[in-house]
Coordinates of C-alpha atoms in Angstrom, one line a residue:
M1 CA -6.3 15.2 -40.8
A2 CA -2.5 14.6 -40.2
E3 CA -0.2 14.9 -43.2
A4 CA 0.7 11.5 -44.7
D5 CA 2.1 10.1 -47.9
A6 CA -1.0 10.1 -50.1
G7 CA 0.5 8.0 -52.9
I8 CA -2.1 5.9 -54.7
F9 CA -4.8 7.0 -52.2
D10 CA -5.4 10.4 -53.9
T11 CA -6.5 8.5 -57.0
L12 CA -9.2 6.5 -55.4
A13 CA -12.9 7.1 -55.1
R14 CA -14.1 8.3 -51.7
V15 CA -16.3 6.3 -49.4
R16 CA -19.7 8.0 -49.3
D17 CA -20.6 10.0 -46.2
I18 CA -24.1 9.7 -44.7
T19 CA -25.8 11.4 -41.8
V20 CA -27.8 9.5 -39.1
A21 CA -30.4 11.1 -36.8
D22 CA -30.3 8.5 -34.0
A23 CA -29.6 4.9 -33.2
A24 CA -32.7 3.7 -35.0
D25 CA -31.6 5.5 -38.1
L26 CA -28.1 4.0 -37.9
D27 CA -29.7 0.6 -37.5
V28 CA -31.6 1.0 -40.8
H29 CA -28.5 2.1 -42.6
L30 CA -26.5 -0.9 -41.2
R31 CA -29.2 -3.3 -42.2
E32 CA -29.7 -2.0 -45.8
A33 CA -26.1 -1.1 -46.8
T34 CA -24.2 -3.3 -49.1
T35 CA -21.2 -1.0 -49.5
P36 CA -19.1 1.0 -47.0
F37 CA -20.2 4.4 -45.6
V38 CA -18.8 7.0 -43.2
V39 CA -20.7 8.7 -40.4
R40 CA -18.8 11.9 -39.4
G41 CA -18.9 12.7 -35.7
L42 CA -20.8 9.6 -34.7
I43 CA -18.8 9.2 -31.5
A44 CA -17.7 12.8 -31.0
D45 CA -19.3 13.0 -27.5
W46 CA -17.3 10.1 -26.1
P47 CA -15.1 11.0 -23.1
M48 CA -12.3 9.1 -24.8
V49 CA -12.5 11.3 -27.9
R50 CA -12.6 14.4 -25.8
A51 CA -9.5 13.3 -23.9
G52 CA -7.7 12.6 -27.2
L53 CA -8.5 16.1 -28.4
Q54 CA -6.6 17.4 -25.4
S55 CA -3.5 15.4 -26.1
A56 CA -2.3 11.8 -26.9
R57 CA -1.0 11.5 -23.3
A58 CA -4.4 12.6 -21.9
A59 CA -6.0 9.9 -24.0
R60 CA -3.6 7.3 -22.7
D61 CA -4.1 8.4 -19.1
Y62 CA -7.9 8.1 -19.6
I63 CA -7.7 4.6 -21.1
A64 CA -5.1 3.4 -18.5
R65 CA -7.5 4.4 -15.6
H66 CA -9.9 1.8 -16.9
A67 CA -7.4 -1.0 -17.6
L68 CA -7.5 -4.2 -15.6
D69 CA -4.3 -5.3 -13.9
R70 CA -3.4 -8.1 -16.4
P71 CA -1.0 -8.6 -19.3
F72 CA -1.9 -7.2 -22.7
A73 CA -0.7 -8.7 -26.0
V74 CA 1.3 -6.1 -28.0
S75 CA 3.1 -6.1 -31.3
V76 CA 6.5 -4.3 -31.5
G77 CA 7.9 -3.6 -34.9
A78 CA 11.5 -3.0 -35.8
P79 CA 12.6 0.6 -36.6
G80 CA 12.9 1.5 -40.2
T81 CA 9.8 -0.3 -41.4
G82 CA 7.6 2.7 -41.6
G83 CA 5.2 1.1 -39.1
R84 CA 4.3 -1.6 -41.6
L85 CA 3.5 -4.8 -39.6
F86 CA 4.1 -7.4 -42.2
Y87 CA 6.5 -10.1 -43.3
D88 CA 10.3 -9.9 -43.6
D89 CA 12.1 -11.2 -46.7
A90 CA 11.9 -14.8 -45.4
L91 CA 8.1 -14.5 -44.8
A92 CA 8.6 -14.5 -41.1
M93 CA 6.9 -11.7 -39.2
N94 CA 8.8 -8.4 -39.0
F95 CA 7.5 -7.7 -35.5
Q96 CA 7.6 -9.4 -32.1
M97 CA 4.6 -10.4 -30.0
L98 CA 5.1 -9.5 -26.4
R99 CA 2.9 -9.3 -23.2
A100 CA 3.0 -6.4 -20.7
K101 CA 0.8 -4.4 -18.4
L102 CA -0.9 -1.5 -20.2
P103 CA 0.8 1.3 -18.1
D104 CA 4.2 -0.2 -19.1
I105 CA 3.2 -0.2 -22.8
F106 CA 2.0 3.3 -22.6
A107 CA 5.2 4.4 -20.8
R108 CA 7.1 2.9 -23.8
I109 CA 5.0 4.9 -26.2
D110 CA 5.5 8.1 -24.1
A111 CA 9.3 7.6 -24.1
N112 CA 9.4 7.0 -27.9
E113 CA 7.0 9.8 -29.0
G114 CA 8.6 12.0 -31.5
A115 CA 11.7 9.7 -32.0
A116 CA 12.6 9.3 -35.7
D117 CA 13.6 5.6 -35.3
A118 CA 10.9 4.5 -32.8
H119 CA 9.6 1.0 -32.8
A120 CA 6.0 0.6 -34.0
I121 CA 3.9 -0.4 -31.0
Y122 CA 0.4 -1.8 -31.7
L123 CA -2.2 -3.4 -29.5
A124 CA -4.7 -5.1 -31.8
S125 CA -8.2 -6.4 -31.1
I126 CA -8.2 -6.1 -27.3
D127 CA -11.6 -7.1 -25.9
L128 CA -13.1 -4.1 -24.1
H129 CA -15.0 -6.3 -21.6
Q130 CA -12.2 -8.6 -20.7
F131 CA -9.4 -6.0 -20.3
F132 CA -11.2 -2.9 -19.1
A133 CA -13.7 -1.9 -16.4
G134 CA -16.1 0.8 -17.4
L135 CA -14.5 1.9 -20.6
H136 CA -17.2 0.3 -22.8
E137 CA -20.0 1.6 -20.6
A138 CA -18.7 5.2 -21.0
N139 CA -17.8 4.9 -24.7
H140 CA -20.0 2.8 -26.9
V141 CA -22.3 2.9 -29.9
D142 CA -25.9 1.9 -29.5
L143 CA -26.3 -1.0 -32.0
G144 CA -29.8 -2.0 -31.0
D145 CA -30.4 -5.8 -30.7
R146 CA -27.0 -6.8 -32.0
T147 CA -24.6 -8.5 -29.6
P148 CA -21.3 -7.4 -31.1
L149 CA -17.7 -8.2 -30.2
A150 CA -16.3 -4.8 -29.0
S151 CA -12.6 -4.4 -29.4
I152 CA -10.0 -1.6 -29.0
W153 CA -6.9 -1.1 -31.2
M154 CA -4.2 1.3 -30.0
G155 CA -0.8 2.3 -31.1
T156 CA 1.8 4.4 -32.9
P157 CA 1.7 5.0 -36.7
T158 CA 1.1 1.6 -38.3
R159 CA 0.3 0.1 -41.7
I160 CA -1.8 -3.1 -41.7
A161 CA -2.0 -5.0 -45.0
A162 CA -5.3 -5.4 -46.8
H163 CA -7.3 -8.3 -45.4
N164 CA -10.9 -9.1 -44.8
D165 CA -13.1 -10.3 -41.9
Q166 CA -16.1 -12.6 -41.8
P167 CA -18.4 -10.3 -39.7
D168 CA -19.8 -6.9 -40.4
N169 CA -17.7 -4.1 -38.9
L170 CA -18.3 -0.6 -37.5
A171 CA -14.9 1.0 -37.0
C172 CA -14.9 4.1 -34.8
V173 CA -11.8 6.4 -34.6
A174 CA -11.6 7.6 -31.0
V175 CA -8.1 9.1 -31.0
G176 CA -5.8 10.2 -33.9
Q177 CA -6.5 9.6 -37.6
R178 CA -6.9 6.5 -39.7
R179 CA -7.0 5.9 -43.4
F180 CA -8.8 2.9 -44.9
A181 CA -8.6 1.7 -48.5
L182 CA -11.4 -0.7 -49.2
F183 CA -12.1 -3.3 -51.9
P184 CA -15.2 -5.4 -52.8
R185 CA -15.2 -9.1 -51.9
D186 CA -14.5 -10.2 -55.4
Q187 CA -11.1 -8.4 -55.6
F188 CA -9.2 -11.1 -53.8
R189 CA -7.6 -12.3 -57.1
N190 CA -6.2 -8.8 -57.8
L191 CA -4.8 -8.3 -54.3
Y192 CA -2.2 -11.1 -54.4
L193 CA -3.0 -12.7 -51.1
G194 CA -0.2 -14.3 -49.2
P195 CA -0.1 -17.6 -47.2
V196 CA -3.3 -18.7 -45.5
D197 CA -1.5 -20.6 -42.8
N198 CA 1.2 -18.1 -41.9
T199 CA -0.5 -14.7 -41.4
P200 CA 0.2 -11.6 -39.3
A201 CA -3.1 -11.9 -37.5
G202 CA -5.1 -14.9 -38.7
R203 CA -6.3 -13.7 -42.1
A204 CA -4.5 -13.9 -45.4
V205 CA -3.2 -10.5 -46.4
S206 CA -2.3 -8.7 -49.6
M207 CA 1.3 -8.9 -50.5
V208 CA 1.2 -5.5 -52.2
D209 CA 2.9 -2.6 -50.5
F210 CA 0.3 0.1 -50.9
H211 CA 2.8 2.8 -50.4
H212 CA 5.2 1.5 -53.1
P213 CA 3.1 -0.9 -55.3
D214 CA 5.2 -2.9 -57.8
F215 CA 2.9 -3.2 -60.9
D216 CA 5.4 -5.4 -62.7
Q217 CA 5.2 -8.0 -59.9
H218 CA 1.5 -7.4 -59.2
P219 CA 0.0 -6.2 -62.5
H220 CA -3.6 -6.9 -61.6
F221 CA -3.4 -4.6 -58.6
A222 CA -4.1 -1.8 -61.0
D223 CA -7.5 -3.5 -61.7
A224 CA -8.2 -3.7 -58.0
L225 CA -7.6 0.1 -57.7
T226 CA -10.4 0.8 -60.2
H227 CA -12.8 -0.8 -57.7
A228 CA -11.2 0.7 -54.5
Q229 CA -12.6 3.3 -52.2
V230 CA -10.7 5.3 -49.6
A231 CA -11.9 6.9 -46.3
D232 CA -9.8 9.3 -44.2
L233 CA -11.2 9.5 -40.6
D234 CA -10.6 11.9 -37.8
A235 CA -11.4 11.4 -34.1
G236 CA -15.1 11.0 -33.7
D237 CA -15.8 9.5 -37.2
A238 CA -17.0 6.0 -37.9
L239 CA -16.8 3.7 -40.9
Y240 CA -19.1 0.8 -41.8
I241 CA -17.2 -2.1 -43.5
P242 CA -19.5 -4.8 -44.9
A243 CA -18.6 -8.5 -44.2
L244 CA -15.7 -9.8 -46.3
W245 CA -14.8 -6.4 -47.8
W246 CA -11.0 -6.1 -48.0
H247 CA -9.5 -3.2 -46.1
H248 CA -6.0 -1.8 -45.8
V249 CA -5.7 0.3 -42.6
E250 CA -3.2 3.0 -41.5
G251 CA -2.9 4.8 -38.2
L252 CA -1.6 8.2 -39.2
A253 CA -1.2 10.1 -35.9
A254 CA 1.6 9.7 -33.3
F255 CA -1.0 7.9 -31.2
N256 CA -4.2 6.2 -32.6
V257 CA -7.1 4.5 -31.0
L258 CA -9.9 2.7 -32.8
V259 CA -12.9 0.9 -31.3
N260 CA -14.7 -1.5 -33.5
Y261 CA -17.8 -3.7 -33.3
W262 CA -18.0 -7.0 -35.2
W263 CA -21.3 -8.8 -35.6
R264 CA -22.9 -11.5 -37.7
D265 CA -26.6 -11.9 -38.7
T266 CA -26.1 -15.6 -38.9
P267 CA -26.3 -17.8 -35.8
R268 CA -23.2 -18.0 -33.6
W269 CA -23.3 -21.8 -33.7
L270 CA -22.5 -22.0 -37.4
G271 CA -19.0 -23.0 -38.4
Q272 CA -16.4 -20.7 -39.8
P273 CA -16.1 -20.7 -43.6
Q274 CA -12.3 -20.3 -43.5
D275 CA -12.2 -23.6 -41.6
A276 CA -14.1 -25.3 -44.4
L277 CA -11.7 -23.8 -47.0
N278 CA -8.7 -25.0 -45.1
H279 CA -10.3 -28.5 -44.8
A280 CA -11.0 -28.5 -48.6
M281 CA -7.4 -27.8 -49.3
L282 CA -6.5 -30.7 -47.1
A283 CA -9.0 -33.1 -48.5
I284 CA -9.8 -32.0 -52.1
R285 CA -7.3 -29.6 -53.7
D286 CA -4.6 -32.2 -54.5
L287 CA -6.9 -34.9 -55.8
P288 CA -6.8 -35.9 -59.5
D289 CA -8.7 -33.5 -61.7
D290 CA -11.6 -35.9 -62.4
E291 CA -12.2 -36.4 -58.7
K292 CA -12.0 -32.7 -58.0
Q293 CA -14.7 -32.2 -60.6
H294 CA -16.9 -34.7 -58.8
W295 CA -16.5 -32.9 -55.5
R296 CA -17.1 -29.6 -57.2
A297 CA -20.5 -31.0 -58.3
M298 CA -21.2 -32.4 -54.9
F299 CA -20.5 -29.0 -53.2
D300 CA -22.8 -27.4 -55.8
H301 CA -25.5 -29.9 -55.0
Y302 CA -25.4 -29.9 -51.2
V303 CA -23.9 -26.5 -50.4
F304 CA -24.2 -23.8 -53.0
K305 CA -27.5 -24.7 -54.8
G306 CA -29.4 -26.9 -52.4
G307 CA -33.1 -26.8 -53.1
P308 CA -35.9 -29.3 -52.7
D309 CA -34.3 -31.9 -55.1
V310 CA -31.6 -32.5 -52.4
T311 CA -34.1 -33.7 -49.8
A312 CA -37.5 -34.2 -51.3
H313 CA -37.0 -38.0 -51.5
I314 CA -36.0 -38.3 -47.8
P315 CA -38.6 -38.3 -45.0
A316 CA -38.5 -35.0 -43.2
A317 CA -37.7 -36.6 -39.8
A318 CA -34.7 -38.4 -41.3
R319 CA -32.9 -35.6 -43.2
G320 CA -30.4 -35.0 -40.4
V321 CA -27.9 -32.3 -41.4
L322 CA -29.5 -32.0 -44.9
A323 CA -32.3 -30.1 -43.1
P324 CA -31.7 -26.5 -42.0
L325 CA -29.2 -26.6 -39.2
T326 CA -30.2 -26.1 -35.6
P327 CA -27.9 -25.6 -32.6
E328 CA -28.2 -29.3 -31.8
S329 CA -27.6 -30.7 -35.4
A330 CA -24.7 -28.2 -35.8
G331 CA -23.2 -29.5 -32.6
S332 CA -23.6 -33.1 -33.8
L333 CA -21.9 -32.3 -37.1
R334 CA -19.1 -30.5 -35.3
A335 CA -18.5 -33.6 -33.2
V336 CA -18.3 -35.8 -36.3
L337 CA -15.8 -33.5 -37.8
L338 CA -13.7 -33.3 -34.7
R339 CA -13.6 -37.1 -34.5
A340 CA -12.6 -37.4 -38.2
L341 CA -9.9 -34.8 -37.9
S342 CA -8.4 -36.4 -34.8
R343 CA -7.7 -39.7 -36.6

């Protein structure tokens, strides 16, 4: 593991390590786990991992040979930020989003390697199937009957603020080293989340600087740390992050590559809960208190509790969206919402 500022991370509990015998054994662990776990050496046999063990440049050469001839989105941070891709003092992003071909991006990384004032360069969540030919086929985890979104994340040393994701996540370190600090779902109040409509990458992030936490400004962050777990991963290791767990991520080496798999056990045609939260802020949050209490009760009745008393008095054939959703009824409901939002 590369040397890095440990800071608060040395004080945290460690994510548990497990061993798996084969893909079927991994599948059992993924289905049963409710907390994170690490599998050391899960992807140690990948050609990409072996290339990275030769050198960072060998890893870039290997990846570039599989890249399609198309622009890649890349984040470029300013020097002097320690690789922290975050907000500036005015809550604008402290990095630029650019587009370039992968060989040109890698050439920039080559040129900056070892420079003290180098820009952070980060390619985030690049779809392996849409941007590469053969890379996934040569480097992938057997996840059984799941149909995950497979993405690759590459770049120089970076710090990504704590955030969460809706799907389950298997994060595999292919090159370099990464450090994850993880928090259970219910710790969002103690992480001091920033704006939900102005985010670095689509999800609200913790405003706490994990390298220099200000406990006067963020006193409840100390409570969050009592629930936190940390995982330090080398090339070949993998980390399972359950859905909605908060995670702060650092790339620690001069060049880092992570491949991750996102999947949901719920049907793909269901809506996104974040969209419902955003709509609730639009439609409910600023109502008078007595009306908000009414809608709280309505949400409890129709959404959070449900049960036979909601529909027992309605003929089964006439229950519409009050019945369990199907692809067809979900599509009809989505169309109603789109028409309402377009007024």
